[in-house]
Amino acid sequence: MTGSLTIVGLGPGAPELMTPAASQALAQATDLVGYETYVNRVPEREGQKRHISDNREELMRARDALELAETGARVAIVSSGDPGVFAMAAAVYEAIEDGEPAWRQIEITVIPGISAMLAAAARVGAPLGHDFCVISLSDNLKPWELVVKRLEAAAAGDFVIALYNPASKARPWQLRHALDLISQHRPGKTPVIFAQAVSRPEERIEVLPLEEAHGFPTDMRTLVMIGSSATRTLQTAQGTIVYTPRHAELADS
Ligand SMILES: C[S@@+](CC[C@H](N)C(=O)[O-])C[C@H]1O[C@@H](n2cnc3c(N)ncnc32)[C@H](O)[C@@H]1O
């Protein structure tokens, strides 16, 4: 009997930012598959098996989950944020496309989650209030030349730019390069948001003008958002708010 595979978005970290649909899918699973940090965010349940894998082994993890489902298990595979944003949902479909024909018979469900950029945006106001684009700065799965090409197009198009995977120990230089490139198209006062570990106890959020943003310490748990030419800061009793109005003009670039 073929089982099922549910790809579950856990949200950015705080339990209250996990959707009821995600909690329900996790409660119904016989087997939980995922990177240790994310599996540990799911309460343990009697009788539910946990299958932990390394962070960089997404395709292998997807294949393992499909094999389990093929044997009749109700498998939940977990991702942080939304599973369709730089995460496990695409990895599962890559595995199905190149994998066993029987995997196409497995019922797959994707449960959305609150992605890091949405949680980060909500913390500072409404920086994504008008057109924006999302780019992963990691060159693990694409050449750096393609990252640069997309950054240039986004900068020239005057989009608000959300950067996932901005830096890691192995890639400390890429964010500086990206900010240099964007600085050629944006005023130095453009707000840049550094949102680290959003909704977790160690959360830290800083807003800096683009001209001071180079060199700000950033890690793999940080989401960076660079405003468009229309994005502005607003001082309120709650501190500095960042927002992008819903209307836009043609800007010089
Ligand atoms: C492989 S991507 C996964 C994105 C995830 N699927 C999502 O929708 O948020 C990992 C990147 O997401 C961002 N990220 C994930 N959780 C975050 C959080 N709680 N706070 C800030 N950034 C986060 C960071 O840029 C990190 O390098």
PDB file of C-alpha atoms and ligand atoms in Angstrom:
ATOM      1  CA  MET A   1       0.000   0.000   0.000  1.00  0.00           C
ATOM      2  CA  THR A   2       1.399   3.432  -0.952  1.00  0.00           C
ATOM      3  CA  GLY A   3       1.547   5.993   1.841  1.00  0.00           C
ATOM      4  CA  SER A   4       1.688   9.751   1.621  1.00  0.00           C
ATOM      5  CA  LEU A   5       4.234  12.536   1.873  1.00  0.00           C
ATOM      6  CA  THR A   6       3.371  15.919   3.381  1.00  0.00           C
ATOM      7  CA  ILE A   7       5.936  18.704   3.015  1.00  0.00           C
ATOM      8  CA  VAL A   8       5.416  20.957   6.009  1.00  0.00           C
ATOM      9  CA  GLY A   9       6.511  24.568   6.507  1.00  0.00           C
ATOM     10  CA  LEU A  10       7.287  25.183  10.186  1.00  0.00           C
ATOM     11  CA  GLY A  11       7.456  28.986   9.935  1.00  0.00           C
ATOM     12  CA  PRO A  12      10.435  31.086  11.056  1.00  0.00           C
ATOM     13  CA  GLY A  13      10.799  29.638  14.556  1.00  0.00           C
ATOM     14  CA  ALA A  14       8.187  30.735  17.087  1.00  0.00           C
ATOM     15  CA  PRO A  15       5.557  28.016  17.712  1.00  0.00           C
ATOM     16  CA  GLU A  16       2.732  30.572  17.378  1.00  0.00           C
ATOM     17  CA  LEU A  17       3.878  31.326  13.820  1.00  0.00           C
ATOM     18  CA  MET A  18       3.314  27.705  12.781  1.00  0.00           C
ATOM     19  CA  THR A  19      -0.059  27.284  11.067  1.00  0.00           C
ATOM     20  CA  PRO A  20      -2.779  24.981  12.458  1.00  0.00           C
ATOM     21  CA  ALA A  21      -2.603  23.024   9.158  1.00  0.00           C
ATOM     22  CA  ALA A  22       1.116  22.378   9.773  1.00  0.00           C
ATOM     23  CA  SER A  23       0.485  21.232  13.366  1.00  0.00           C
ATOM     24  CA  GLN A  24      -2.273  18.906  12.166  1.00  0.00           C
ATOM     25  CA  ALA A  25      -0.098  17.366   9.436  1.00  0.00           C
ATOM     26  CA  LEU A  26       2.722  16.793  11.940  1.00  0.00           C
ATOM     27  CA  ALA A  27       0.343  15.150  14.424  1.00  0.00           C
ATOM     28  CA  GLN A  28      -0.954  12.733  11.776  1.00  0.00           C
ATOM     29  CA  ALA A  29       2.454  11.572  10.505  1.00  0.00           C
ATOM     30  CA  THR A  30       3.861   8.146  11.336  1.00  0.00           C
ATOM     31  CA  ASP A  31       7.350   9.339  10.319  1.00  0.00           C
ATOM     32  CA  LEU A  32       9.062  12.697  10.572  1.00  0.00           C
ATOM     33  CA  VAL A  33      11.974  13.479   8.239  1.00  0.00           C
ATOM     34  CA  GLY A  34      14.261  16.510   8.276  1.00  0.00           C
ATOM     35  CA  TYR A  35      17.337  18.438   9.311  1.00  0.00           C
ATOM     36  CA  GLU A  36      17.945  18.029  13.036  1.00  0.00           C
ATOM     37  CA  THR A  37      17.364  21.694  13.988  1.00  0.00           C
ATOM     38  CA  TYR A  38      13.948  21.669  12.354  1.00  0.00           C
ATOM     39  CA  VAL A  39      12.858  18.215  13.543  1.00  0.00           C
ATOM     40  CA  ASN A  40      13.741  19.342  17.079  1.00  0.00           C
ATOM     41  CA  ARG A  41      11.168  22.120  16.758  1.00  0.00           C
ATOM     42  CA  VAL A  42       8.395  19.503  16.506  1.00  0.00           C
ATOM     43  CA  PRO A  43       7.011  18.129  19.799  1.00  0.00           C
ATOM     44  CA  GLU A  44       7.792  14.422  20.238  1.00  0.00           C
ATOM     45  CA  ARG A  45       4.838  12.055  19.846  1.00  0.00           C
ATOM     46  CA  GLU A  46       4.605   8.494  21.021  1.00  0.00           C
ATOM     47  CA  GLY A  47       4.937   6.033  18.153  1.00  0.00           C
ATOM     48  CA  GLN A  48       6.147   8.647  15.651  1.00  0.00           C
ATOM     49  CA  LYS A  49       9.580   7.833  14.196  1.00  0.00           C
ATOM     50  CA  ARG A  50      12.116  10.627  13.625  1.00  0.00           C
ATOM     51  CA  HIS A  51      14.627  10.452  10.734  1.00  0.00           C
ATOM     52  CA  ILE A  52      17.349  13.090  11.072  1.00  0.00           C
ATOM     53  CA  SER A  53      19.687  14.145   8.254  1.00  0.00           C
ATOM     54  CA  ASP A  54      22.399  16.708   7.607  1.00  0.00           C
ATOM     55  CA  ASN A  55      21.416  20.183   6.395  1.00  0.00           C
ATOM     56  CA  ARG A  56      23.129  19.907   3.015  1.00  0.00           C
ATOM     57  CA  GLU A  57      21.569  16.578   2.008  1.00  0.00           C
ATOM     58  CA  GLU A  58      18.196  17.783   0.716  1.00  0.00           C
ATOM     59  CA  LEU A  59      17.956  15.477  -2.301  1.00  0.00           C
ATOM     60  CA  MET A  60      19.003  12.414  -0.316  1.00  0.00           C
ATOM     61  CA  ARG A  61      16.492  13.360   2.385  1.00  0.00           C
ATOM     62  CA  ALA A  62      13.747  13.740  -0.225  1.00  0.00           C
ATOM     63  CA  ARG A  63      14.536  10.283  -1.654  1.00  0.00           C
ATOM     64  CA  ASP A  64      14.519   8.728   1.832  1.00  0.00           C
ATOM     65  CA  ALA A  65      11.125  10.298   2.528  1.00  0.00           C
ATOM     66  CA  LEU A  66       9.715   9.013  -0.774  1.00  0.00           C
ATOM     67  CA  GLU A  67      11.047   5.502  -0.075  1.00  0.00           C
ATOM     68  CA  LEU A  68       9.357   5.533   3.321  1.00  0.00           C
ATOM     69  CA  ALA A  69       6.080   6.718   1.817  1.00  0.00           C
ATOM     70  CA  GLU A  70       6.335   3.980  -0.837  1.00  0.00           C
ATOM     71  CA  THR A  71       6.274   1.375   1.948  1.00  0.00           C
ATOM     72  CA  GLY A  72       2.958   2.759   3.285  1.00  0.00           C
ATOM     73  CA  ALA A  73       4.151   5.317   5.869  1.00  0.00           C
ATOM     74  CA  ARG A  74       2.443   8.690   6.389  1.00  0.00           C
ATOM     75  CA  VAL A  75       5.577  10.805   6.124  1.00  0.00           C
ATOM     76  CA  ALA A  76       5.975  14.483   7.043  1.00  0.00           C
ATOM     77  CA  ILE A  77       9.143  16.176   5.811  1.00  0.00           C
ATOM     78  CA  VAL A  78       9.842  19.511   7.485  1.00  0.00           C
ATOM     79  CA  SER A  79      11.320  22.824   6.298  1.00  0.00           C
ATOM     80  CA  SER A  80      11.811  26.122   8.083  1.00  0.00           C
ATOM     81  CA  GLY A  81       9.657  29.000   6.859  1.00  0.00           C
ATOM     82  CA  ASP A  82       7.761  28.025   3.739  1.00  0.00           C
ATOM     83  CA  PRO A  83       8.743  24.677   2.174  1.00  0.00           C
ATOM     84  CA  GLY A  84       8.436  26.091  -1.335  1.00  0.00           C
ATOM     85  CA  VAL A  85      10.969  28.921  -0.762  1.00  0.00           C
ATOM     86  CA  PHE A  86      14.554  27.649  -1.206  1.00  0.00           C
ATOM     87  CA  ALA A  87      13.507  24.483   0.598  1.00  0.00           C
ATOM     88  CA  MET A  88      12.278  20.896   0.546  1.00  0.00           C
ATOM     89  CA  ALA A  89       9.216  21.065  -1.740  1.00  0.00           C
ATOM     90  CA  ALA A  90      11.296  21.608  -4.884  1.00  0.00           C
ATOM     91  CA  ALA A  91      13.823  18.978  -3.714  1.00  0.00           C
ATOM     92  CA  VAL A  92      11.013  16.409  -3.427  1.00  0.00           C
ATOM     93  CA  TYR A  93       9.786  17.133  -6.958  1.00  0.00           C
ATOM     94  CA  GLU A  94      13.373  16.979  -8.302  1.00  0.00           C
ATOM     95  CA  ALA A  95      13.685  13.543  -6.686  1.00  0.00           C
ATOM     96  CA  ILE A  96      10.368  12.386  -8.169  1.00  0.00           C
ATOM     97  CA  GLU A  97      11.278  13.597 -11.663  1.00  0.00           C
ATOM     98  CA  ASP A  98      14.535  11.595 -11.684  1.00  0.00           C
ATOM     99  CA  GLY A  99      13.417   8.757  -9.426  1.00  0.00           C
ATOM    100  CA  GLU A 100      11.349   5.590  -9.290  1.00  0.00           C
ATOM    101  CA  PRO A 101       8.169   5.594 -11.433  1.00  0.00           C
ATOM    102  CA  ALA A 102       6.284   4.329  -8.347  1.00  0.00           C
ATOM    103  CA  TRP A 103       7.025   7.640  -6.552  1.00  0.00           C
ATOM    104  CA  ARG A 104       4.610   9.389  -8.932  1.00  0.00           C
ATOM    105  CA  GLN A 105       1.775   7.381  -7.319  1.00  0.00           C
ATOM    106  CA  ILE A 106       2.476   8.828  -3.862  1.00  0.00           C
ATOM    107  CA  GLU A 107       0.049  11.470  -2.644  1.00  0.00           C
ATOM    108  CA  ILE A 108       2.076  14.634  -2.016  1.00  0.00           C
ATOM    109  CA  THR A 109       0.724  17.636  -0.087  1.00  0.00           C
ATOM    110  CA  VAL A 110       2.557  20.909   0.486  1.00  0.00           C
ATOM    111  CA  ILE A 111       1.592  22.819   3.646  1.00  0.00           C
ATOM    112  CA  PRO A 112       2.695  26.468   3.395  1.00  0.00           C
ATOM    113  CA  GLY A 113       4.519  28.293   6.171  1.00  0.00           C
ATOM    114  CA  ILE A 114       5.428  31.868   7.030  1.00  0.00           C
ATOM    115  CA  SER A 115       8.628  32.553   5.122  1.00  0.00           C
ATOM    116  CA  ALA A 116      11.510  34.417   6.807  1.00  0.00           C
ATOM    117  CA  MET A 117      11.048  37.523   4.647  1.00  0.00           C
ATOM    118  CA  LEU A 118       7.396  37.867   5.689  1.00  0.00           C
ATOM    119  CA  ALA A 119       8.210  37.441   9.374  1.00  0.00           C
ATOM    120  CA  ALA A 120      11.130  39.906   9.076  1.00  0.00           C
ATOM    121  CA  ALA A 121       9.034  42.442   7.152  1.00  0.00           C
ATOM    122  CA  ALA A 122       6.300  42.320   9.792  1.00  0.00           C
ATOM    123  CA  ARG A 123       8.853  43.046  12.534  1.00  0.00           C
ATOM    124  CA  VAL A 124       9.932  46.362  11.001  1.00  0.00           C
ATOM    125  CA  GLY A 125       6.712  47.586   9.386  1.00  0.00           C
ATOM    126  CA  ALA A 126       5.917  47.058   5.698  1.00  0.00           C
ATOM    127  CA  PRO A 127       9.094  47.077   3.573  1.00  0.00           C
ATOM    128  CA  LEU A 128       7.479  44.700   1.045  1.00  0.00           C
ATOM    129  CA  GLY A 129       4.531  47.061   0.499  1.00  0.00           C
ATOM    130  CA  HIS A 130       5.238  47.368  -3.236  1.00  0.00           C
ATOM    131  CA  ASP A 131       7.067  45.353  -5.935  1.00  0.00           C
ATOM    132  CA  PHE A 132       9.865  43.200  -4.563  1.00  0.00           C
ATOM    133  CA  CYS A 133      12.015  40.271  -5.568  1.00  0.00           C
ATOM    134  CA  VAL A 134      13.728  37.466  -3.698  1.00  0.00           C
ATOM    135  CA  ILE A 135      17.220  36.156  -4.399  1.00  0.00           C
ATOM    136  CA  SER A 136      19.306  33.521  -2.662  1.00  0.00           C
ATOM    137  CA  LEU A 137      22.931  34.657  -2.419  1.00  0.00           C
ATOM    138  CA  SER A 138      24.158  31.083  -2.136  1.00  0.00           C
ATOM    139  CA  ASP A 139      26.152  29.798  -5.074  1.00  0.00           C
ATOM    140  CA  ASN A 140      25.905  26.164  -3.949  1.00  0.00           C
ATOM    141  CA  LEU A 141      23.210  25.398  -6.532  1.00  0.00           C
ATOM    142  CA  LYS A 142      23.873  28.095  -9.164  1.00  0.00           C
ATOM    143  CA  PRO A 143      26.950  29.904 -10.481  1.00  0.00           C
ATOM    144  CA  TRP A 144      27.880  33.222  -8.813  1.00  0.00           C
ATOM    145  CA  GLU A 145      27.710  34.867 -12.288  1.00  0.00           C
ATOM    146  CA  LEU A 146      23.972  34.125 -12.330  1.00  0.00           C
ATOM    147  CA  VAL A 147      23.545  35.624  -8.847  1.00  0.00           C
ATOM    148  CA  VAL A 148      25.268  38.798 -10.101  1.00  0.00           C
ATOM    149  CA  LYS A 149      23.107  38.911 -13.244  1.00  0.00           C
ATOM    150  CA  ARG A 150      19.917  38.669 -11.168  1.00  0.00           C
ATOM    151  CA  LEU A 151      21.114  41.218  -8.612  1.00  0.00           C
ATOM    152  CA  GLU A 152      21.903  43.685 -11.403  1.00  0.00           C
ATOM    153  CA  ALA A 153      18.467  43.203 -12.979  1.00  0.00           C
ATOM    154  CA  ALA A 154      16.712  43.592  -9.609  1.00  0.00           C
ATOM    155  CA  ALA A 155      18.758  46.676  -8.722  1.00  0.00           C
ATOM    156  CA  ALA A 156      18.141  48.280 -12.125  1.00  0.00           C
ATOM    157  CA  GLY A 157      14.430  47.430 -11.836  1.00  0.00           C
ATOM    158  CA  ASP A 158      14.241  49.308  -8.500  1.00  0.00           C
ATOM    159  CA  PHE A 159      12.733  46.343  -6.658  1.00  0.00           C
ATOM    160  CA  VAL A 160      12.926  45.949  -2.908  1.00  0.00           C
ATOM    161  CA  ILE A 161      15.339  42.995  -2.686  1.00  0.00           C
ATOM    162  CA  ALA A 162      15.087  40.234  -0.073  1.00  0.00           C
ATOM    163  CA  LEU A 163      18.307  38.216   0.187  1.00  0.00           C
ATOM    164  CA  TYR A 164      18.151  34.678   1.597  1.00  0.00           C
ATOM    165  CA  ASN A 165      21.347  32.783   2.497  1.00  0.00           C
ATOM    166  CA  PRO A 166      23.339  36.051   2.607  1.00  0.00           C
ATOM    167  CA  ALA A 167      26.511  34.596   4.137  1.00  0.00           C
ATOM    168  CA  SER A 168      28.077  31.541   5.689  1.00  0.00           C
ATOM    169  CA  LYS A 169      31.522  30.656   7.040  1.00  0.00           C
ATOM    170  CA  ALA A 170      32.434  29.366   3.578  1.00  0.00           C
ATOM    171  CA  ARG A 171      30.934  32.430   1.818  1.00  0.00           C
ATOM    172  CA  PRO A 172      31.771  35.531   3.865  1.00  0.00           C
ATOM    173  CA  TRP A 173      32.315  37.914   0.921  1.00  0.00           C
ATOM    174  CA  GLN A 174      29.175  37.650  -1.178  1.00  0.00           C
ATOM    175  CA  LEU A 175      26.938  40.046   0.738  1.00  0.00           C
ATOM    176  CA  ARG A 176      29.547  42.825   0.509  1.00  0.00           C
ATOM    177  CA  HIS A 177      29.751  42.244  -3.241  1.00  0.00           C
ATOM    178  CA  ALA A 178      25.932  42.351  -3.523  1.00  0.00           C
ATOM    179  CA  LEU A 179      25.677  45.571  -1.493  1.00  0.00           C
ATOM    180  CA  ASP A 180      28.436  47.198  -3.609  1.00  0.00           C
ATOM    181  CA  LEU A 181      26.531  46.313  -6.750  1.00  0.00           C
ATOM    182  CA  ILE A 182      23.181  47.579  -5.439  1.00  0.00           C
ATOM    183  CA  SER A 183      24.831  50.804  -4.159  1.00  0.00           C
ATOM    184  CA  GLN A 184      25.502  51.726  -7.788  1.00  0.00           C
ATOM    185  CA  HIS A 185      21.726  51.983  -8.318  1.00  0.00           C
ATOM    186  CA  ARG A 186      20.386  53.203  -4.941  1.00  0.00           C
ATOM    187  CA  PRO A 187      20.881  56.302  -2.762  1.00  0.00           C
ATOM    188  CA  GLY A 188      23.169  55.849   0.237  1.00  0.00           C
ATOM    189  CA  LYS A 189      20.228  56.554   2.602  1.00  0.00           C
ATOM    190  CA  THR A 190      18.244  53.529   1.330  1.00  0.00           C
ATOM    191  CA  PRO A 191      17.220  51.443   4.374  1.00  0.00           C
ATOM    192  CA  VAL A 192      18.780  47.999   4.701  1.00  0.00           C
ATOM    193  CA  ILE A 193      17.241  45.550   7.186  1.00  0.00           C
ATOM    194  CA  PHE A 194      19.332  42.836   8.833  1.00  0.00           C
ATOM    195  CA  ALA A 195      16.892  40.395  10.458  1.00  0.00           C
ATOM    196  CA  GLN A 196      18.626  37.625  12.392  1.00  0.00           C
ATOM    197  CA  ALA A 197      16.843  34.603  13.877  1.00  0.00           C
ATOM    198  CA  VAL A 198      13.443  36.239  13.498  1.00  0.00           C
ATOM    199  CA  SER A 199      10.860  35.075  16.063  1.00  0.00           C
ATOM    200  CA  ARG A 200      13.446  33.059  18.014  1.00  0.00           C
ATOM    201  CA  PRO A 201      14.675  34.033  21.481  1.00  0.00           C
ATOM    202  CA  GLU A 202      17.981  35.284  20.007  1.00  0.00           C
ATOM    203  CA  GLU A 203      16.250  37.538  17.432  1.00  0.00           C
ATOM    204  CA  ARG A 204      18.155  40.686  16.470  1.00  0.00           C
ATOM    205  CA  ILE A 205      16.977  43.265  13.950  1.00  0.00           C
ATOM    206  CA  GLU A 206      18.989  46.256  12.733  1.00  0.00           C
ATOM    207  CA  VAL A 207      18.119  48.902  10.152  1.00  0.00           C
ATOM    208  CA  LEU A 208      21.059  50.743   8.575  1.00  0.00           C
ATOM    209  CA  PRO A 209      21.424  53.123   5.624  1.00  0.00           C
ATOM    210  CA  LEU A 210      22.938  51.361   2.604  1.00  0.00           C
ATOM    211  CA  GLU A 211      26.100  53.513   2.862  1.00  0.00           C
ATOM    212  CA  GLU A 212      26.768  52.060   6.353  1.00  0.00           C
ATOM    213  CA  ALA A 213      25.595  48.504   5.727  1.00  0.00           C
ATOM    214  CA  HIS A 214      28.819  47.085   4.284  1.00  0.00           C
ATOM    215  CA  GLY A 215      30.631  44.904   6.773  1.00  0.00           C
ATOM    216  CA  PHE A 216      27.681  44.492   9.145  1.00  0.00           C
ATOM    217  CA  PRO A 217      28.060  40.998  10.692  1.00  0.00           C
ATOM    218  CA  THR A 218      25.730  38.549   8.988  1.00  0.00           C
ATOM    219  CA  ASP A 219      25.282  34.787   9.189  1.00  0.00           C
ATOM    220  CA  MET A 220      23.170  31.974   7.745  1.00  0.00           C
ATOM    221  CA  ARG A 221      20.299  32.805  10.120  1.00  0.00           C
ATOM    222  CA  THR A 222      19.973  36.319   8.725  1.00  0.00           C
ATOM    223  CA  LEU A 223      17.591  37.677   6.133  1.00  0.00           C
ATOM    224  CA  VAL A 224      18.673  40.922   4.466  1.00  0.00           C
ATOM    225  CA  MET A 225      16.235  43.310   2.815  1.00  0.00           C
ATOM    226  CA  ILE A 226      17.344  46.321   0.770  1.00  0.00           C
ATOM    227  CA  GLY A 227      14.760  49.005   0.118  1.00  0.00           C
ATOM    228  CA  SER A 228      13.782  50.381  -3.288  1.00  0.00           C
ATOM    229  CA  SER A 229      14.223  54.099  -4.028  1.00  0.00           C
ATOM    230  CA  ALA A 230      10.761  54.622  -2.479  1.00  0.00           C
ATOM    231  CA  THR A 231      11.374  52.707   0.781  1.00  0.00           C
ATOM    232  CA  ARG A 232      11.631  55.022   3.775  1.00  0.00           C
ATOM    233  CA  THR A 233      11.946  55.045   7.539  1.00  0.00           C
ATOM    234  CA  LEU A 234       9.409  56.583   9.888  1.00  0.00           C
ATOM    235  CA  GLN A 235      10.001  57.413  13.540  1.00  0.00           C
ATOM    236  CA  THR A 236       7.087  56.463  15.789  1.00  0.00           C
ATOM    237  CA  ALA A 237       6.673  55.828  19.510  1.00  0.00           C
ATOM    238  CA  GLN A 238       7.635  52.216  18.715  1.00  0.00           C
ATOM    239  CA  GLY A 239      10.954  53.255  17.189  1.00  0.00           C
ATOM    240  CA  THR A 240      12.096  53.064  13.553  1.00  0.00           C
ATOM    241  CA  ILE A 241       9.511  51.728  11.113  1.00  0.00           C
ATOM    242  CA  VAL A 242      10.506  50.804   7.536  1.00  0.00           C
ATOM    243  CA  TYR A 243       7.886  50.845   4.846  1.00  0.00           C
ATOM    244  CA  THR A 244       7.472  50.999   1.075  1.00  0.00           C
ATOM    245  CA  PRO A 245       4.413  52.967  -0.066  1.00  0.00           C
ATOM    246  CA  ARG A 246       1.896  51.271  -2.356  1.00  0.00           C
ATOM    247  CA  HIS A 247       2.583  53.759  -5.184  1.00  0.00           C
ATOM    248  CA  ALA A 248       5.848  54.171  -7.115  1.00  0.00           C
ATOM    249  CA  GLU A 249       7.430  56.592  -9.608  1.00  0.00           C
ATOM    250  CA  LEU A 250       9.944  55.893 -12.363  1.00  0.00           C
ATOM    251  CA  ALA A 251      13.302  56.309 -10.591  1.00  0.00           C
ATOM    252  CA  ASP A 252      16.688  57.173 -12.137  1.00  0.00           C
ATOM    253  CA  SER A 253      19.063  54.233 -11.844  1.00  0.00           C
TER     254      SER A 253
HETATM  255  C1  LIG B   1      17.576  27.494   2.903  1.00  0.00           C
HETATM  256  S1  LIG B   1      16.794  29.035   3.219  1.00  0.00           S
HETATM  257  C2  LIG B   1      15.225  28.485   3.782  1.00  0.00           C
HETATM  258  C3  LIG B   1      14.143  29.541   3.696  1.00  0.00           C
HETATM  259  C4  LIG B   1      12.832  29.085   4.302  1.00  0.00           C
HETATM  260  N1  LIG B   1      12.249  28.023   3.519  1.00  0.00           N
HETATM  261  C5  LIG B   1      11.853  30.239   4.429  1.00  0.00           C
HETATM  262  O1  LIG B   1      10.832  30.245   3.726  1.00  0.00           O
HETATM  263  O2  LIG B   1      12.100  31.119   5.258  1.00  0.00           O
HETATM  264  C6  LIG B   1      17.609  29.525   4.694  1.00  0.00           C
HETATM  265  C7  LIG B   1      17.688  31.042   4.807  1.00  0.00           C
HETATM  266  O3  LIG B   1      16.421  31.548   5.202  1.00  0.00           O
HETATM  267  C8  LIG B   1      16.589  32.690   6.026  1.00  0.00           C
HETATM  268  N2  LIG B   1      15.940  32.405   7.319  1.00  0.00           N
HETATM  269  C9  LIG B   1      15.300  31.280   7.674  1.00  0.00           C
HETATM  270  N3  LIG B   1      14.766  31.394   8.910  1.00  0.00           N
HETATM  271  C10 LIG B   1      15.070  32.656   9.333  1.00  0.00           C
HETATM  272  C11 LIG B   1      14.789  33.393  10.522  1.00  0.00           C
HETATM  273  N4  LIG B   1      14.068  32.886  11.529  1.00  0.00           N
HETATM  274  N5  LIG B   1      15.280  34.659  10.609  1.00  0.00           N
HETATM  275  C12 LIG B   1      15.991  35.205   9.608  1.00  0.00           C
HETATM  276  N6  LIG B   1      16.268  34.557   8.451  1.00  0.00           N
HETATM  277  C13 LIG B   1      15.830  33.288   8.330  1.00  0.00           C
HETATM  278  C14 LIG B   1      18.099  32.940   6.153  1.00  0.00           C
HETATM  279  O4  LIG B   1      18.471  33.842   5.126  1.00  0.00           O
HETATM  280  C15 LIG B   1      18.653  31.555   5.859  1.00  0.00           C
HETATM  281  O5  LIG B   1      19.985  31.639   5.372  1.00  0.00           O
END
